Short mmCIF file of C-alpha atoms in Angstrom, two decimals:
data_model
loop_
_atom_site.label_atom_id
_atom_site.label_comp_id
_atom_site.label_asym_id
_atom_site.label_seq_id
_atom_site.Cartn_x
_atom_site.Cartn_y
_atom_site.Cartn_z
CA MET F 1 0.01 0.01 0.19
CA SER F 2 0.85 3.86 -0.48
CA PHE F 3 -0.26 7.10 0.02
CA ILE F 4 -0.53 10.58 -1.35
CA VAL F 5 -0.21 13.86 -0.36
CA VAL F 6 -3.07 16.63 -0.53
CA ILE F 7 -1.77 20.38 0.10
CA PRO F 8 -5.14 22.08 1.12
CA ALA F 9 -4.69 25.71 0.24
CA ARG F 10 -6.47 28.71 0.22
CA LEU F 11 -5.97 32.71 -0.54
CA ALA F 12 -8.01 33.66 2.37
CA SER F 13 -5.36 34.61 5.24
CA THR F 14 -6.26 37.17 7.83
CA ARG F 15 -2.87 38.05 9.10
CA LEU F 16 -1.01 37.56 5.68
CA PRO F 17 -3.08 37.81 2.35
CA ASN F 18 -2.21 35.41 -0.40
CA LYS F 19 0.06 33.95 2.00
CA VAL F 20 0.43 30.65 0.05
CA LEU F 21 1.48 32.69 -3.09
CA ARG F 22 4.15 34.81 -1.27
CA GLU F 23 7.54 34.81 -3.00
CA LEU F 24 10.16 33.02 -0.91
CA ALA F 25 13.78 32.39 -2.24
CA GLY F 26 12.23 33.57 -5.82
CA GLU F 27 9.44 30.93 -5.91
CA PRO F 28 5.95 31.04 -4.40
CA MET F 29 5.24 29.11 -0.91
CA LEU F 30 3.06 26.89 -2.24
CA ALA F 31 6.17 25.80 -4.62
CA HIS F 32 8.57 24.82 -1.75
CA VAL F 33 5.61 22.51 0.00
CA CYS F 34 5.01 20.55 -3.47
CA ARG F 35 8.50 20.22 -3.55
CA ALA F 36 8.78 18.32 -0.78
CA ALA F 37 5.81 16.66 -1.01
CA LEU F 38 6.97 15.15 -4.70
CA ALA F 39 10.26 14.20 -3.21
CA SER F 40 8.52 12.18 -0.44
CA ARG F 41 7.10 8.19 -1.37
CA ALA F 42 3.85 9.68 -2.70
CA GLU F 43 2.38 8.25 -5.79
CA ARG F 44 0.34 11.49 -6.42
CA VAL F 45 0.47 14.81 -4.77
CA ILE F 46 -2.45 16.73 -5.38
CA VAL F 47 -3.13 20.81 -4.37
CA ALA F 48 -6.82 20.97 -3.34
CA THR F 49 -7.81 24.56 -3.73
CA ASP F 50 -10.82 26.98 -4.68
CA SER F 51 -8.48 29.77 -6.24
CA THR F 52 -7.35 29.64 -10.00
CA ALA F 53 -3.92 31.37 -8.83
CA ILE F 54 -3.09 28.58 -6.64
CA ALA F 55 -4.15 25.91 -9.01
CA ASP F 56 -2.26 27.75 -11.47
CA ALA F 57 1.07 28.02 -9.08
CA GLY F 58 0.36 23.95 -8.17
CA GLN F 59 0.74 22.87 -11.25
CA ILE F 60 3.36 25.14 -12.37
CA ALA F 61 5.49 23.03 -9.23
CA GLY F 62 4.19 19.59 -10.62
CA ALA F 63 1.56 19.18 -8.50
CA GLU F 64 -1.95 17.84 -9.48
CA VAL F 65 -4.89 20.43 -8.77
CA ALA F 66 -8.19 19.74 -7.35
CA MET F 67 -10.86 22.35 -7.63
CA THR F 68 -13.23 22.58 -4.16
CA ARG F 69 -15.74 24.40 -3.15
CA SER F 70 -14.72 27.46 -0.86
CA ASP F 71 -17.08 27.21 2.02
CA HIS F 72 -14.74 25.10 4.03
CA SER F 73 -13.70 26.19 7.70
CA CYS F 74 -10.79 23.70 7.61
CA GLY F 75 -8.33 22.01 5.56
CA SER F 76 -9.48 18.12 6.60
CA ASP F 77 -12.99 19.32 4.98
CA ARG F 78 -11.42 20.09 1.81
CA ILE F 79 -9.71 17.27 1.41
CA ALA F 80 -12.98 15.17 2.56
CA GLU F 81 -14.32 16.98 -0.58
CA VAL F 82 -11.57 15.95 -3.08
CA VAL F 83 -11.40 12.11 -1.70
CA THR F 84 -14.95 11.89 -2.80
CA THR F 85 -14.42 13.74 -5.78
CA LEU F 86 -11.94 11.43 -6.86
CA ALA F 87 -14.00 8.79 -5.84
CA LEU F 88 -10.71 7.47 -3.38
CA ARG F 89 -10.95 3.74 -2.13
CA ASP F 90 -11.72 3.63 1.70
CA ASP F 91 -8.45 2.28 2.50
CA GLN F 92 -6.28 4.93 0.24
CA ILE F 93 -4.15 6.57 3.00
CA VAL F 94 -3.86 10.24 2.49
CA VAL F 95 -1.27 12.84 4.06
CA ASN F 96 -2.28 16.33 4.78
CA VAL F 97 0.47 18.46 3.85
CA GLN F 98 0.05 22.13 5.16
CA ALA F 99 0.63 24.73 2.15
CA ASP F 100 2.28 27.20 4.95
CA GLU F 101 4.85 24.70 5.67
CA PRO F 102 7.44 25.37 3.22
CA LEU F 103 10.29 24.04 5.30
CA MET F 104 8.33 20.43 5.92
CA PRO F 105 10.82 17.55 5.91
CA VAL F 106 10.65 14.89 3.26
CA VAL F 107 11.50 12.25 5.95
CA LEU F 108 8.08 13.42 7.97
CA ILE F 109 5.98 12.99 5.16
CA ASP F 110 6.97 9.56 4.42
CA GLN F 111 7.18 8.95 8.50
CA VAL F 112 3.35 9.58 9.07
CA GLY F 113 2.19 7.90 5.33
CA GLN F 114 4.46 4.80 7.10
CA ALA F 115 3.12 4.79 10.67
CA LEU F 116 -0.58 4.63 8.92
CA MET F 117 0.57 1.80 6.70
CA ASP F 118 2.11 -0.16 9.71
CA ASP F 119 -1.19 0.33 11.87
CA PRO F 120 -4.03 -1.36 9.78
CA GLY F 121 -6.47 -0.54 13.00
CA ALA F 122 -5.53 3.14 12.96
CA GLY F 123 -7.88 5.61 11.17
CA MET F 124 -5.11 8.68 11.45
CA ALA F 125 -1.65 8.92 12.38
CA SER F 126 0.69 11.96 13.55
CA ALA F 127 3.74 12.69 14.69
CA ARG F 128 5.60 14.05 18.24
CA THR F 129 8.88 15.05 19.35
CA PRO F 130 10.19 15.14 23.12
CA ILE F 131 9.65 18.30 25.11
CA VAL F 132 13.25 19.29 26.65
CA ASP F 133 12.19 23.01 27.75
CA ALA F 134 10.31 23.27 30.89
CA ALA F 135 8.42 26.13 29.81
CA ASP F 136 6.98 24.38 26.86
CA PHE F 137 5.67 22.22 28.68
CA VAL F 138 3.48 24.60 30.57
CA ASN F 139 3.02 26.68 27.62
CA PRO F 140 -0.87 26.13 26.70
CA ASN F 141 0.19 27.18 22.69
CA ILE F 142 2.22 24.04 22.75
CA VAL F 143 0.21 21.17 22.17
CA LYS F 144 1.01 18.19 24.53
CA VAL F 145 0.49 14.40 23.63
CA VAL F 146 0.15 11.36 25.25
CA SER F 147 0.60 8.06 23.68
CA SER F 148 0.26 4.07 24.60
CA ALA F 149 2.97 1.40 24.71
CA SER F 150 1.82 0.27 21.05
CA GLY F 151 2.05 3.60 19.79
CA ARG F 152 -1.26 4.69 19.89
CA ALA F 153 -2.18 8.47 20.89
CA LEU F 154 -4.02 8.51 24.53
CA TYR F 155 -5.08 12.26 24.39
CA PHE F 156 -3.88 15.73 23.43
CA SER F 157 -4.27 18.62 25.67
CA ARG F 158 -2.81 21.87 26.13
CA ALA F 159 -2.34 21.17 29.59
CA PRO F 160 0.97 19.56 30.91
CA ILE F 161 0.55 16.04 30.16
CA PRO F 162 1.38 13.52 31.90
CA PHE F 163 1.89 14.94 35.20
CA HIS F 164 4.73 13.98 37.47
CA ARG F 165 3.09 13.59 40.67
CA ALA F 166 6.02 12.85 42.61
CA SER F 167 7.69 16.13 42.03
CA GLY F 168 4.50 17.98 40.83
CA ASN F 169 5.73 18.49 37.62
CA GLN F 170 9.02 20.14 38.88
CA GLU F 171 10.80 17.35 37.02
CA VAL F 172 9.40 16.35 33.36
CA MET F 173 12.35 16.73 31.13
CA GLY F 174 11.65 13.58 29.03
CA LEU F 175 8.15 12.79 30.20
CA GLY F 176 6.06 15.09 27.74
CA TYR F 177 5.80 15.03 23.93
CA ARG F 178 4.94 17.90 21.48
CA HIS F 179 2.45 17.25 18.61
CA LEU F 180 3.41 18.47 15.63
CA GLY F 181 0.60 19.04 13.24
CA ILE F 182 0.75 16.38 10.20
CA TYR F 183 -1.72 14.22 9.62
CA ALA F 184 -2.42 10.96 7.64
CA TYR F 185 -5.95 9.61 7.54
CA ARG F 186 -7.70 6.68 5.73
CA VAL F 187 -10.14 7.50 3.34
CA ALA F 188 -12.79 6.13 5.37
CA ALA F 189 -12.07 7.82 8.66
CA LEU F 190 -11.51 11.13 7.42
CA LYS F 191 -14.69 11.07 5.78
CA ARG F 192 -16.27 10.19 9.36
CA PHE F 193 -14.03 12.81 10.89
CA SER F 194 -15.11 15.60 8.59
CA ALA F 195 -19.13 14.49 8.76
CA ALA F 196 -18.89 14.43 12.75
CA PRO F 197 -20.18 17.42 14.76
CA VAL F 198 -17.56 19.20 17.06
CA SER F 199 -17.01 17.61 20.03
CA ALA F 200 -17.40 18.40 23.39
CA LEU F 201 -13.55 17.70 24.01
CA GLU F 202 -12.51 19.55 20.89
CA GLN F 203 -14.59 22.69 21.61
CA HIS F 204 -13.49 22.67 25.45
CA GLU F 205 -9.39 22.15 24.37
CA SER F 206 -10.13 23.69 21.09
CA LEU F 207 -8.54 20.96 19.35
CA GLU F 208 -9.99 19.71 16.23
CA GLN F 209 -7.66 16.19 16.56
CA LEU F 210 -9.94 15.43 19.63
CA ARG F 211 -13.06 14.69 17.64
CA ALA F 212 -11.26 11.71 16.60
CA PHE F 213 -11.50 10.00 20.20
CA ASP F 214 -15.14 10.42 20.21
CA LEU F 215 -15.66 8.35 17.09
CA GLU F 216 -12.58 5.76 18.15
CA LEU F 217 -10.24 6.71 15.17
CA GLY F 218 -7.50 5.10 16.63
CA ILE F 219 -4.48 7.56 16.22
CA ALA F 220 -0.85 6.36 15.03
CA MET F 221 1.64 8.10 16.51
CA VAL F 222 5.27 8.37 15.14
CA THR F 223 8.57 9.92 16.80
CA ALA F 224 9.68 12.80 14.12
CA ALA F 225 12.75 11.64 12.76
CA GLN F 226 13.17 15.56 11.88
CA LEU F 227 11.65 18.30 12.64
CA PRO F 228 9.79 20.87 10.41
CA GLY F 229 11.02 24.47 10.15
CA PRO F 230 9.00 26.94 11.41
CA GLY F 231 5.84 27.55 9.72
CA VAL F 232 4.39 31.15 8.07
CA ASP F 233 1.69 32.92 9.64
CA THR F 234 2.63 36.76 9.71
CA GLU F 235 5.15 38.91 7.67
CA ALA F 236 7.77 38.43 9.90
CA ASP F 237 7.57 34.45 10.01
CA LEU F 238 8.00 35.32 5.92
CA ILE F 239 11.18 37.23 6.23
CA ALA F 240 12.58 34.71 8.94
CA VAL F 241 11.76 31.64 6.42
CA ALA F 242 12.97 33.59 3.54
CA ARG F 243 16.54 33.87 5.01
CA LEU F 244 16.46 29.92 6.31
CA LEU F 245 16.02 29.12 2.67
CA GLU F 246 18.54 31.70 1.10
CA GLY F 247 21.05 30.18 3.40
CA PRO F 248 23.79 31.64 5.55
CA GLY F 249 24.59 35.54 5.00
CA SER F 250 21.23 36.41 3.54
CA ALA F 251 20.05 40.13 4.40
#
């Protein structure tokens, strides 16, 4: 079994208009994302969008393009439309690569796709990395994940989990894992996930992935072999990522 990559992309970005088409090292941001996806083991790479400008950029970068509705509230819903339109098999694995992650490592795309191939009972897969900074462990903007011995996610939270009772969380190094927001789905699981209402846990924590627990969709977790570079949300992020792409000595 293999996997495909779908890159959901839209122009509407509040903090950075036309974000995925902004130039980075002489190319649109989307081109860098497509290049990483095309270098992975994916059998197909598809840009899912409602924008003809994004569609043109995706095709120039070598990806397929699937036009979607413009009313999707999140990337997973946009991908759900694509897998339905393309009539993909229920057991097909789809990796969601975000269009604003131009420094996404190829190896991480492959890892997440492979994690779902290796766990036939799971509906989803995602990635984690050890937390080594105590400040990160208590930061609610950094999502934590606790996994079982078999590698399945048990819970995601903005709270510091697991709680180290003996020290009152004063000794946390090596205990916590940060969740990395890259997902793989089986098509059947993605359709269920997208069609389901927002769950109570999801609403409380403001974490979409918690819906999977109410649906009893197992989430296979893999520890990232290489961390993604910073994503792009603001003009300052764009400048910082451009410098990384252009290499040492860039102004």
